[in-house]
Coordinates of C-alpha atoms in Angstrom, one line a residue:
M208 CA -8.8 33.4 25.1
A209 CA -5.7 35.6 25.6
S210 CA -4.9 37.9 22.7
G211 CA -1.5 38.3 21.0
D212 CA -0.2 36.7 17.8
R213 CA 1.0 33.1 18.2
P214 CA 4.3 31.9 16.6
T215 CA 3.8 30.6 13.1
M216 CA 5.6 28.3 10.7
A217 CA 3.7 29.4 7.6
R218 CA 6.1 30.1 4.7
S219 CA 3.6 31.9 2.5
G220 CA 0.9 33.5 4.8
R221 CA 0.9 37.2 5.6
I222 CA -1.0 39.5 8.0
Q223 CA -2.7 42.7 6.8
G224 CA -4.9 44.9 8.9
G225 CA -5.4 42.3 11.5
D226 CA -7.0 39.8 9.1
A227 CA -5.2 36.8 7.6
M228 CA -4.7 37.6 3.8
L229 CA -4.0 34.0 2.7
E230 CA -2.1 32.6 -0.1
R231 CA -1.9 28.9 -1.0
N232 CA 0.5 27.0 1.3
D233 CA 3.4 25.5 -0.6
V234 CA 3.5 22.4 1.6
T235 CA -0.1 21.2 1.4
G236 CA -1.5 23.2 -1.5
L237 CA -4.4 24.3 0.8
P238 CA -5.2 27.9 1.6
D239 CA -2.8 28.9 4.3
L240 CA -4.7 29.4 7.5
R241 CA -1.9 28.7 9.9
T242 CA -1.3 32.3 11.1
T243 CA -3.7 33.4 13.9
T244 CA -5.4 36.8 13.9
G245 CA -4.8 37.5 17.6
R246 CA -8.1 36.2 19.0
V247 CA -10.6 33.5 18.2
A248 CA -13.7 34.9 16.5
P249 CA -17.3 34.3 17.7
V250 CA -17.8 32.2 14.6
R251 CA -15.1 29.7 13.7
S252 CA -13.6 30.4 10.3
R253 CA -11.0 27.6 10.3
R254 CA -10.5 24.2 11.7
P255 CA -7.7 21.7 12.2
I256 CA -7.3 18.4 10.3
Y257 CA -4.9 15.6 10.6
L258 CA -2.5 15.0 7.7
D259 CA -0.4 12.3 6.3
M260 CA 2.5 14.0 4.5
L261 CA 5.3 12.4 2.4
P262 CA 8.5 12.1 4.4
P263 CA 11.6 13.0 2.3
C264 CA 13.3 9.7 2.9
N265 CA 10.3 7.9 1.3
A266 CA 10.3 10.4 -1.6
G267 CA 14.0 10.0 -2.1
C268 CA 14.1 6.1 -2.2
P269 CA 14.4 4.8 -5.8
A270 CA 12.9 1.5 -4.7
G271 CA 9.9 3.3 -3.2
E272 CA 10.2 1.9 0.3
N273 CA 7.9 3.2 3.1
I274 CA 11.0 3.9 5.2
Q275 CA 9.3 5.9 7.9
E276 CA 6.8 3.1 8.6
W277 CA 9.3 0.3 8.9
L278 CA 11.4 2.4 11.1
R279 CA 8.3 3.0 13.3
L280 CA 7.7 -0.7 13.6
I281 CA 11.3 -1.2 14.8
K282 CA 10.7 1.5 17.4
V283 CA 7.9 -0.5 18.9
G284 CA 9.8 -3.7 18.8
Q285 CA 8.1 -5.4 15.8
Q286 CA 11.1 -6.4 13.8
E287 CA 9.5 -9.0 11.7
A288 CA 6.6 -6.7 10.9
A289 CA 9.1 -4.1 9.9
W290 CA 10.9 -6.5 7.6
R291 CA 7.6 -7.5 5.9
Q292 CA 6.7 -3.8 5.5
L293 CA 10.1 -3.1 3.9
T294 CA 10.0 -6.2 1.6
A295 CA 6.5 -5.2 0.4
D296 CA 8.5 -2.8 -1.8
N297 CA 12.1 -4.3 -1.9
P298 CA 12.9 -8.0 -1.5
F299 CA 16.6 -7.4 -0.8
P300 CA 17.1 -5.4 2.4
A301 CA 20.4 -7.3 3.3
I302 CA 21.8 -6.5 -0.1
H303 CA 20.6 -2.9 -0.2
G304 CA 21.8 -2.2 3.3
R305 CA 25.3 -2.9 2.0
V306 CA 25.4 -1.6 -1.6
C307 CA 22.8 1.2 -1.9
Y308 CA 24.2 4.7 -2.0
H309 CA 21.2 5.7 0.3
P310 CA 19.8 8.8 -1.3
C311 CA 17.1 8.5 1.4
E312 CA 19.8 9.7 3.9
T313 CA 20.7 12.6 1.6
A314 CA 17.1 13.6 1.7
C315 CA 16.6 13.0 5.4
N316 CA 15.4 16.1 7.3
R317 CA 17.4 15.1 10.3
K318 CA 20.7 15.8 8.5
D319 CA 20.0 19.5 9.0
L320 CA 19.3 19.0 12.7
D321 CA 22.4 16.9 13.6
A322 CA 23.0 14.0 11.3
A323 CA 20.8 11.9 9.0
V324 CA 19.3 8.7 10.3
S325 CA 21.5 5.8 9.3
I326 CA 18.7 4.2 7.3
H327 CA 21.0 1.9 5.3
S328 CA 22.5 0.3 8.4
V329 CA 19.1 -0.3 10.0
E330 CA 17.9 -1.8 6.7
R331 CA 20.9 -4.1 6.7
H332 CA 20.2 -5.1 10.3
L333 CA 16.7 -6.1 9.3
G334 CA 17.9 -8.0 6.3
D335 CA 20.5 -9.9 8.2
L336 CA 18.1 -10.7 11.0
A337 CA 15.6 -12.1 8.5
L338 CA 18.3 -14.4 7.1
E339 CA 19.3 -15.5 10.5
Q340 CA 15.7 -16.2 11.6
G341 CA 14.7 -17.8 8.3
W342 CA 11.8 -15.5 7.6
A343 CA 10.1 -16.3 4.3
F344 CA 7.7 -14.6 1.9
E345 CA 4.1 -15.6 2.1
A346 CA 2.9 -17.6 -0.9
P347 CA 0.5 -15.7 -3.2
S348 CA -3.1 -16.5 -2.4
Y349 CA -4.2 -15.8 -6.0
R350 CA -3.3 -17.5 -9.3
S351 CA -3.9 -15.3 -12.4
G352 CA -3.1 -18.0 -15.0
R353 CA -0.8 -15.5 -16.8
R354 CA 2.8 -16.2 -17.6
V355 CA 5.5 -13.5 -17.7
L356 CA 9.0 -13.9 -19.2
I357 CA 11.9 -11.9 -17.7
V358 CA 15.2 -11.6 -19.5
G359 CA 18.0 -10.9 -17.1
A360 CA 18.5 -12.1 -13.5
G361 CA 20.0 -8.8 -12.2
P362 CA 18.4 -6.6 -9.6
S363 CA 15.7 -5.2 -11.9
G364 CA 14.7 -8.6 -13.3
L365 CA 14.7 -10.3 -9.9
S366 CA 12.6 -7.4 -8.4
A367 CA 10.1 -7.6 -11.2
A368 CA 9.8 -11.4 -10.8
Y369 CA 9.2 -11.0 -7.1
H370 CA 6.4 -8.5 -7.4
L371 CA 4.8 -10.3 -10.3
R372 CA 4.8 -13.5 -8.4
R373 CA 3.2 -11.8 -5.4
L374 CA 0.5 -10.6 -7.8
G375 CA -0.3 -14.2 -8.7
H376 CA 1.5 -14.6 -12.0
E377 CA 3.8 -17.4 -13.1
V378 CA 7.3 -16.0 -13.7
E379 CA 10.3 -17.4 -15.5
I380 CA 13.7 -15.7 -15.7
H381 CA 16.2 -16.5 -18.5
D382 CA 19.7 -15.4 -17.9
S383 CA 23.0 -16.1 -19.8
A384 CA 25.0 -16.4 -16.6
E385 CA 25.1 -19.7 -14.7
L386 CA 24.1 -18.0 -11.4
P387 CA 21.6 -15.3 -10.8
G388 CA 22.3 -11.8 -9.5
G389 CA 23.7 -10.0 -12.5
M390 CA 26.2 -7.2 -11.6
M391 CA 25.4 -7.8 -7.9
R392 CA 27.2 -11.1 -8.3
Y393 CA 29.7 -10.4 -11.1
G394 CA 30.4 -6.7 -10.6
I395 CA 30.2 -5.9 -6.9
P396 CA 33.2 -7.4 -5.0
E397 CA 32.6 -9.7 -2.1
Y398 CA 34.1 -7.4 0.4
R399 CA 31.1 -5.2 -0.2
L400 CA 28.5 -7.9 -0.8
P401 CA 29.2 -11.4 0.6
R402 CA 27.8 -14.1 -1.7
D403 CA 26.0 -16.0 1.1
V404 CA 23.9 -12.8 1.7
L405 CA 23.2 -12.5 -2.1
D406 CA 22.3 -16.2 -2.3
G407 CA 20.1 -16.1 0.7
E408 CA 17.9 -13.3 -0.5
I409 CA 17.6 -14.7 -4.0
Q410 CA 16.7 -18.1 -2.6
R411 CA 13.6 -16.6 -1.1
L412 CA 12.4 -15.7 -4.6
I413 CA 12.9 -19.3 -5.7
D414 CA 11.0 -20.6 -2.7
L415 CA 8.2 -18.2 -3.6
G416 CA 7.9 -20.0 -7.0
V417 CA 10.0 -17.8 -9.3
V418 CA 11.7 -20.1 -11.9
I419 CA 15.3 -19.0 -12.8
R420 CA 16.9 -20.6 -15.9
G421 CA 20.6 -19.8 -15.8
G422 CA 23.0 -20.4 -18.7
T423 CA 20.1 -19.6 -21.1
T424 CA 20.9 -16.9 -23.6
V425 CA 17.9 -15.3 -25.4
T426 CA 18.7 -14.6 -29.0
D427 CA 15.2 -14.5 -30.5
L428 CA 12.9 -12.9 -28.0
L429 CA 9.6 -13.3 -29.9
A430 CA 10.3 -17.0 -30.6
T431 CA 11.2 -17.6 -26.9
Q432 CA 8.0 -15.8 -25.9
A433 CA 5.9 -17.8 -28.3
E434 CA 7.5 -21.2 -27.4
G435 CA 6.8 -20.5 -23.6
N436 CA 3.3 -19.1 -24.1
F437 CA 4.3 -16.0 -22.2
D438 CA 1.6 -13.3 -22.0
A439 CA 4.1 -10.4 -21.4
V440 CA 7.9 -9.8 -21.3
F441 CA 10.1 -7.7 -19.2
V442 CA 13.7 -7.2 -20.5
A443 CA 16.2 -6.2 -18.0
V444 CA 19.7 -7.1 -19.2
G445 CA 22.5 -5.3 -17.4
A446 CA 25.3 -3.1 -18.7
H447 CA 27.9 -5.9 -19.0
L448 CA 29.7 -4.7 -22.1
S449 CA 32.7 -2.4 -21.6
K450 CA 33.0 0.6 -23.8
R451 CA 36.1 0.4 -26.0
V452 CA 38.9 2.9 -26.1
D453 CA 41.7 2.9 -28.6
I454 CA 45.1 3.1 -26.8
P455 CA 48.3 2.2 -28.9
S456 CA 49.9 -0.6 -27.0
A457 CA 53.1 -2.6 -27.5
D458 CA 51.4 -5.5 -25.6
A459 CA 47.6 -5.7 -25.7
S460 CA 47.6 -8.6 -23.2
R461 CA 48.5 -6.1 -20.5
M462 CA 45.2 -4.3 -21.0
V463 CA 41.9 -5.7 -19.6
D464 CA 38.5 -4.3 -19.3
A465 CA 37.1 -3.7 -15.8
V466 CA 33.9 -5.7 -16.2
S467 CA 35.7 -8.8 -17.4
F468 CA 38.3 -8.4 -14.7
L469 CA 35.7 -8.1 -11.9
R470 CA 33.7 -11.0 -13.4
D471 CA 36.7 -13.3 -13.4
V472 CA 37.6 -12.4 -9.8
A473 CA 33.9 -13.0 -8.8
K474 CA 34.1 -16.5 -10.3
G475 CA 37.1 -17.3 -8.1
E476 CA 39.9 -16.6 -10.6
R477 CA 43.0 -14.7 -9.5
P478 CA 44.4 -13.0 -12.6
V479 CA 48.1 -12.0 -12.6
I480 CA 48.3 -8.2 -12.7
G481 CA 51.8 -7.4 -11.4
R482 CA 52.9 -5.0 -8.8
R483 CA 51.8 -1.8 -10.5
V484 CA 48.3 -1.3 -11.9
A485 CA 46.7 1.7 -13.5
I486 CA 42.9 2.0 -13.7
Y487 CA 41.6 4.2 -16.5
G488 CA 38.3 5.8 -15.5
G489 CA 36.6 7.6 -12.7
G490 CA 33.3 5.8 -12.0
N491 CA 32.3 3.3 -9.3
T492 CA 33.5 0.4 -11.4
A493 CA 36.9 2.0 -11.6
M494 CA 37.0 2.2 -7.8
D495 CA 36.0 -1.4 -7.4
A496 CA 38.6 -2.5 -9.9
A497 CA 41.3 -0.5 -8.1
R498 CA 40.4 -1.9 -4.7
V499 CA 40.2 -5.5 -6.0
A500 CA 43.7 -5.0 -7.5
R501 CA 45.0 -4.1 -4.1
R502 CA 43.6 -7.3 -2.7
L503 CA 45.2 -9.3 -5.5
G504 CA 48.6 -8.0 -4.4
A505 CA 49.2 -4.8 -6.4
E506 CA 51.5 -2.6 -4.4
E507 CA 50.5 0.4 -6.5
S508 CA 46.9 0.9 -7.7
V509 CA 46.5 4.2 -9.5
I510 CA 43.3 5.8 -10.9
V511 CA 44.0 7.8 -14.1
Y512 CA 41.1 10.2 -14.7
R513 CA 40.9 12.9 -17.4
R514 CA 38.9 15.3 -15.3
T515 CA 38.9 16.7 -11.7
I516 CA 37.7 15.2 -8.4
E517 CA 34.6 17.4 -8.6
Q518 CA 33.7 16.0 -12.0
M519 CA 34.3 12.4 -11.0
P520 CA 31.1 10.2 -11.4
A521 CA 32.1 7.8 -8.6
H522 CA 30.2 8.2 -5.4
Q523 CA 32.3 10.0 -2.7
E524 CA 32.2 7.1 -0.3
E525 CA 33.6 4.8 -3.0
R526 CA 36.4 7.1 -3.7
E527 CA 37.2 7.7 -0.1
G528 CA 37.1 4.0 0.6
A529 CA 39.6 3.4 -2.2
E530 CA 41.9 6.1 -0.9
R531 CA 41.9 4.7 2.6
E532 CA 43.1 1.4 1.1
G533 CA 46.0 3.1 -0.6
V534 CA 44.6 3.7 -4.1
R535 CA 46.2 6.9 -5.6
M536 CA 44.2 9.4 -7.7
N537 CA 45.9 10.9 -10.8
W538 CA 43.6 13.8 -11.8
L539 CA 43.6 15.6 -15.2
R540 CA 45.5 12.8 -17.0
T541 CA 44.6 10.8 -20.0
I542 CA 46.4 7.7 -21.3
T543 CA 47.8 8.2 -24.8
E544 CA 50.1 5.1 -25.2
M545 CA 51.1 2.0 -23.4
G546 CA 54.7 0.9 -23.7
S547 CA 56.5 -2.2 -22.5
Q548 CA 57.2 -0.9 -19.0
D549 CA 55.1 2.2 -18.6
L550 CA 52.3 4.5 -19.8
T551 CA 52.4 7.8 -21.5
V552 CA 49.8 10.2 -20.1
E553 CA 48.9 13.6 -21.3
I554 CA 48.4 16.3 -18.7
M555 CA 44.9 17.9 -19.1
E556 CA 43.4 21.2 -18.1
L557 CA 39.9 22.6 -18.0
D558 CA 38.8 25.2 -20.5
E559 CA 36.4 28.1 -19.7
D560 CA 33.4 25.7 -20.0
G561 CA 34.9 23.2 -17.6
R562 CA 35.8 20.7 -20.3
A563 CA 39.1 18.8 -20.1
R564 CA 41.5 19.5 -23.0
G565 CA 45.0 18.4 -23.7
T566 CA 48.0 20.6 -23.0
G567 CA 50.6 18.9 -25.2
R568 CA 52.6 18.0 -22.1
F569 CA 53.3 14.4 -21.3
E570 CA 54.6 12.3 -18.5
K571 CA 55.4 8.6 -17.8
L572 CA 53.6 6.4 -15.3
A573 CA 54.9 2.9 -14.4
A574 CA 52.3 0.1 -14.8
D575 CA 52.4 -3.6 -15.4
T576 CA 48.6 -3.8 -16.2
V577 CA 46.0 -1.3 -17.3
I578 CA 42.4 -1.9 -16.4
L579 CA 39.9 0.0 -18.6
A580 CA 36.9 1.3 -16.8
V581 CA 35.6 4.0 -19.1
G582 CA 31.9 3.0 -19.0
Q583 CA 29.6 0.1 -19.8
E584 CA 26.8 -0.6 -22.2
A585 CA 23.8 -2.9 -22.2
D586 CA 23.8 -5.7 -24.9
T587 CA 20.5 -4.9 -26.6
S588 CA 21.5 -6.3 -30.0
F589 CA 19.1 -9.3 -29.7
L590 CA 16.2 -6.8 -29.7
K591 CA 17.2 -5.0 -32.9
A592 CA 15.4 -7.5 -35.1
I593 CA 12.0 -6.9 -33.5
P594 CA 9.8 -4.8 -35.7
G595 CA 8.9 -1.5 -34.1
M596 CA 11.5 -1.5 -31.3
T597 CA 13.3 1.8 -31.1
F598 CA 16.7 2.7 -29.5
D599 CA 18.9 5.5 -28.4
D600 CA 22.4 4.0 -28.7
D601 CA 22.4 1.0 -26.3
V602 CA 19.2 1.9 -24.4
V603 CA 15.7 1.0 -25.4
R604 CA 13.0 3.7 -25.7
V605 CA 10.2 3.1 -23.2
D606 CA 7.1 5.0 -22.1
P607 CA 8.4 6.7 -18.9
V608 CA 5.0 6.0 -17.1
T609 CA 4.5 2.3 -18.0
L610 CA 8.0 1.2 -19.0
M611 CA 6.5 -0.4 -22.1
T612 CA 8.6 -0.4 -25.3
D613 CA 7.1 0.6 -28.6
V614 CA 6.2 -3.1 -29.0
E615 CA 2.9 -4.0 -27.2
G616 CA 3.4 -6.3 -24.3
I617 CA 7.2 -6.0 -24.1
F618 CA 8.5 -3.9 -21.2
A619 CA 12.1 -2.9 -20.3
G620 CA 13.9 -1.5 -17.3
G621 CA 17.2 -1.3 -15.4
D622 CA 20.4 -0.6 -17.2
M623 CA 18.9 -0.8 -20.6
V624 CA 16.7 2.2 -20.3
P625 CA 17.7 5.8 -19.6
S626 CA 18.4 6.0 -15.9
E627 CA 21.1 6.0 -13.2
R628 CA 22.7 2.5 -13.2
T629 CA 22.5 1.4 -9.6
V630 CA 21.1 -1.6 -7.8
T631 CA 18.4 0.4 -6.1
V632 CA 17.2 2.1 -9.3
G633 CA 17.1 -1.3 -11.0
V634 CA 15.0 -2.7 -8.1
G635 CA 12.7 0.3 -8.3
H636 CA 12.3 -0.3 -12.1
G637 CA 11.4 -3.9 -11.5
K638 CA 8.7 -3.0 -9.0
K639 CA 7.3 -0.4 -11.3
A640 CA 7.4 -2.7 -14.3
A641 CA 5.6 -5.5 -12.4
R642 CA 2.7 -3.2 -11.5
C643 CA 2.5 -1.9 -15.0
I644 CA 2.6 -5.4 -16.5
D645 CA -0.1 -6.5 -14.1
K646 CA -2.3 -3.5 -15.1
W647 CA -1.7 -4.2 -18.8
L648 CA -2.6 -7.8 -18.4
N649 CA -5.8 -6.9 -16.6
Q650 CA -6.6 -4.1 -19.1
D651 CA -6.6 -1.6 -16.1
R652 CA -6.3 1.9 -17.4
S653 CA -6.6 3.7 -14.0
R654 CA -3.8 6.0 -12.8
R655 CA -2.0 5.8 -9.5
P656 CA -3.1 8.5 -7.1
A657 CA -0.9 11.5 -6.7
K658 CA 1.6 11.4 -3.9
H659 CA 1.2 13.5 -0.8
P660 CA 3.3 16.7 -0.6
V661 CA 6.8 16.3 0.9
V662 CA 7.3 17.8 4.4
H663 CA 10.5 19.8 5.1
L664 CA 12.3 20.5 8.3
E665 CA 11.2 24.2 8.4
D666 CA 7.6 22.9 8.5
M667 CA 8.2 21.1 11.8
N668 CA 8.6 22.2 15.5
L669 CA 12.2 21.4 16.3
W670 CA 11.9 22.3 20.0
Y671 CA 10.5 18.8 20.5
F672 CA 13.6 17.0 19.3
G673 CA 16.8 16.7 21.1
G674 CA 20.2 16.0 19.5
H675 CA 21.4 12.4 19.4
A676 CA 24.6 11.2 17.8
R677 CA 24.3 8.8 14.8
R678 CA 25.4 5.3 15.4
Q679 CA 28.3 4.3 13.2
Q680 CA 29.1 0.9 11.7
Q681 CA 32.5 -0.4 12.5
E682 CA 35.0 -0.9 9.7
Q683 CA 38.0 -3.1 9.4
A684 CA 41.3 -1.3 9.4
P685 CA 42.5 -0.6 5.8
E686 CA 45.8 -2.3 6.3
E687 CA 44.0 -5.5 7.4
R688 CA 41.1 -5.6 4.9
I689 CA 43.2 -5.5 1.7
S690 CA 44.7 -8.9 2.6
D691 CA 41.5 -10.8 1.5
F692 CA 37.9 -10.4 0.3
G693 CA 36.2 -10.6 3.6
E694 CA 33.4 -8.1 4.4
I695 CA 34.9 -4.8 5.6
V696 CA 31.9 -3.1 7.3
A697 CA 30.1 -4.6 10.3
G698 CA 26.4 -4.4 11.0
L699 CA 24.7 -2.6 13.9
S700 CA 23.8 -4.4 17.1
P701 CA 20.1 -4.8 17.8
E702 CA 20.4 -2.0 20.4
E703 CA 22.2 0.3 18.0
A704 CA 19.6 -0.4 15.2
A705 CA 16.7 0.3 17.6
F706 CA 18.4 3.5 18.8
E707 CA 18.9 4.6 15.2
A708 CA 15.3 3.9 14.3
R709 CA 14.2 6.1 17.2
R710 CA 16.2 9.0 15.8
C711 CA 13.6 9.1 13.0
L712 CA 11.6 12.4 13.2
S713 CA 8.4 10.9 11.8
C714 CA 8.2 13.8 9.4
G715 CA 4.7 14.7 8.4
N716 CA 3.0 11.8 10.1
C717 CA 1.4 11.5 13.6
F718 CA 3.3 9.3 16.0
E719 CA 0.9 9.8 18.9
C720 CA 3.0 12.0 21.1
D721 CA -0.2 13.3 22.8
G722 CA 0.9 16.9 22.3
C723 CA -2.3 18.0 20.6
L724 CA -4.3 16.2 23.3
G725 CA -2.6 18.0 26.1
A726 CA -2.4 21.4 24.4
C727 CA -6.1 21.8 23.4
P728 CA -7.8 24.3 25.8
E729 CA -11.3 23.0 24.8
D730 CA -10.7 19.3 25.2
A731 CA -11.6 19.0 21.5
V732 CA -8.9 16.3 20.7
I733 CA -10.2 12.7 21.2
K734 CA -7.6 9.9 21.7
L735 CA -8.7 6.8 19.8
G736 CA -6.2 4.3 21.4
P737 CA -2.8 3.0 20.5
G738 CA -2.2 2.9 16.8
N739 CA -5.5 4.7 16.0
R740 CA -4.3 8.3 16.6
Y741 CA -6.9 11.0 17.3
R742 CA -9.9 12.8 16.0
F743 CA -11.2 16.3 16.5
D744 CA -14.5 17.1 18.2
Y745 CA -15.6 20.1 16.0
E746 CA -18.5 20.9 18.4
R747 CA -15.9 22.0 20.9
C748 CA -13.1 23.2 18.6
T749 CA -12.7 27.0 18.3
G750 CA -10.1 27.0 15.6
C751 CA -7.5 28.5 17.9
A752 CA -4.6 26.5 16.2
T753 CA -3.0 25.5 19.5
C754 CA -2.8 21.9 18.4
F755 CA -1.3 22.9 15.1
E756 CA 1.3 25.1 16.7
Q757 CA 2.7 22.5 19.0
C758 CA 2.5 19.4 16.6
P759 CA 6.2 18.5 16.2
V760 CA 5.9 16.7 12.9
H761 CA 3.4 18.8 10.9
A762 CA 0.7 16.2 11.0
I763 CA -1.9 18.9 11.6
E764 CA -3.0 21.7 9.2
M765 CA -5.5 24.5 9.5
I766 CA -8.1 24.7 6.7
Q767 CA -11.0 26.9 5.9
E768 CA -14.2 26.0 7.8
N769 CA -16.2 25.3 4.6
Q770 CA -13.7 22.9 3.1

């Protein structure tokens, strides 16, 4: 074996006196044996093993999708298998591909190589293909005989119902609205989420056996549970109540809250708002309201926000979408009074701690209507009479591990527990609650195994991967899309979706590139056939680490011989 140190990717190993003085590796937690000593010793002191690491996209998904695996299935042309893999965790790929803020892409290692894989657009492609092809969920093979009540037919409640039903339980959802979907139906505008897509993915749950009772408001939860002989309850009411703000007004009818405004438009109403509309707030709901106002004919749609653009809670893509459609942003302003023709706004400034404070200087802003979007709260008042239930303002206290409230058998999730209020977080809560409810019903006290360590870009061999430009979804021109509520973003073609899936780096998991097979000087790597990866023949292996050093995805680690 030729002498000379091999290149290393170890981030914590060090060499001293020709021997590897090893610390614990911060990727695997194993002793770091990845730096060679210059020659292979007569007696092997280390050996390679194959790993399955946690890719950062999977780790960053609030719905807990195995993103890397369903992308892999698309790569090999198995679209339906990819959809079934995806929907094992999330029943709404066509919805999420449109409305999720894709933190998986923020986490994607490829973003530091050229550009993140467009995971959300591939997910949408799969979801749309499933609707087109009529793919359905398989009926549960097991009946538990247990009944679970879910209050709220939003993303969290629907997700919990889906997973509970797949686990063999009977599930019944009660919701005060006539149609299911929660804020997906009554808060997200149609230009972002067409209603036929929403209805199509919800219908699969109904076909699976989930019972949804719309127009059914739960006022006494314990009585409803007893009357229906439900063994457990999951409460997932959305944040449908707008926070109130006191603004002196000469005409209160010219002030509306954003949630009611968006709900009315979703129901098909077209409220008269005038030519000039001001939206008070800086969140995603404010952006939606401002963009809807443009579609209702407002010539001027202005966001009034008391802080700066950096402090704005709205996602960047929502703000940029609004600006492209002609919505103006008025930073560091707060509304103090609404007159008959205009608003009085106070100019704000940031103090040394970054907090907005008034300056005592005022200006006028013309507005026919003011839409208030200063935040929402969940209506948890119907739970206040339950003995033992505890709250922090409008949110219910739950065990962060089990999502159970302080009342045995009653679980809660989504907008009504402390969390980020997004569709994907709600769907993730629903899946987690379903698993915890199932364990509670079965008196299962076992814990879920710990997740694998996350693999990072610096742990990989980048020489293997070339640069490939990310495929972009086409968008309708801003001047055209504000004329109606048609969908503004198009999906990828099948070829584009497959190309984008192939951009996945398969971080931390073997994809059978045969690099280790070809690199091993001792023929100690045995190929087991397509889909079965490889194994090491340790009778031949010398521990030289050649396989480890060439593995592009960090699916091989060197460990001590006696481990």
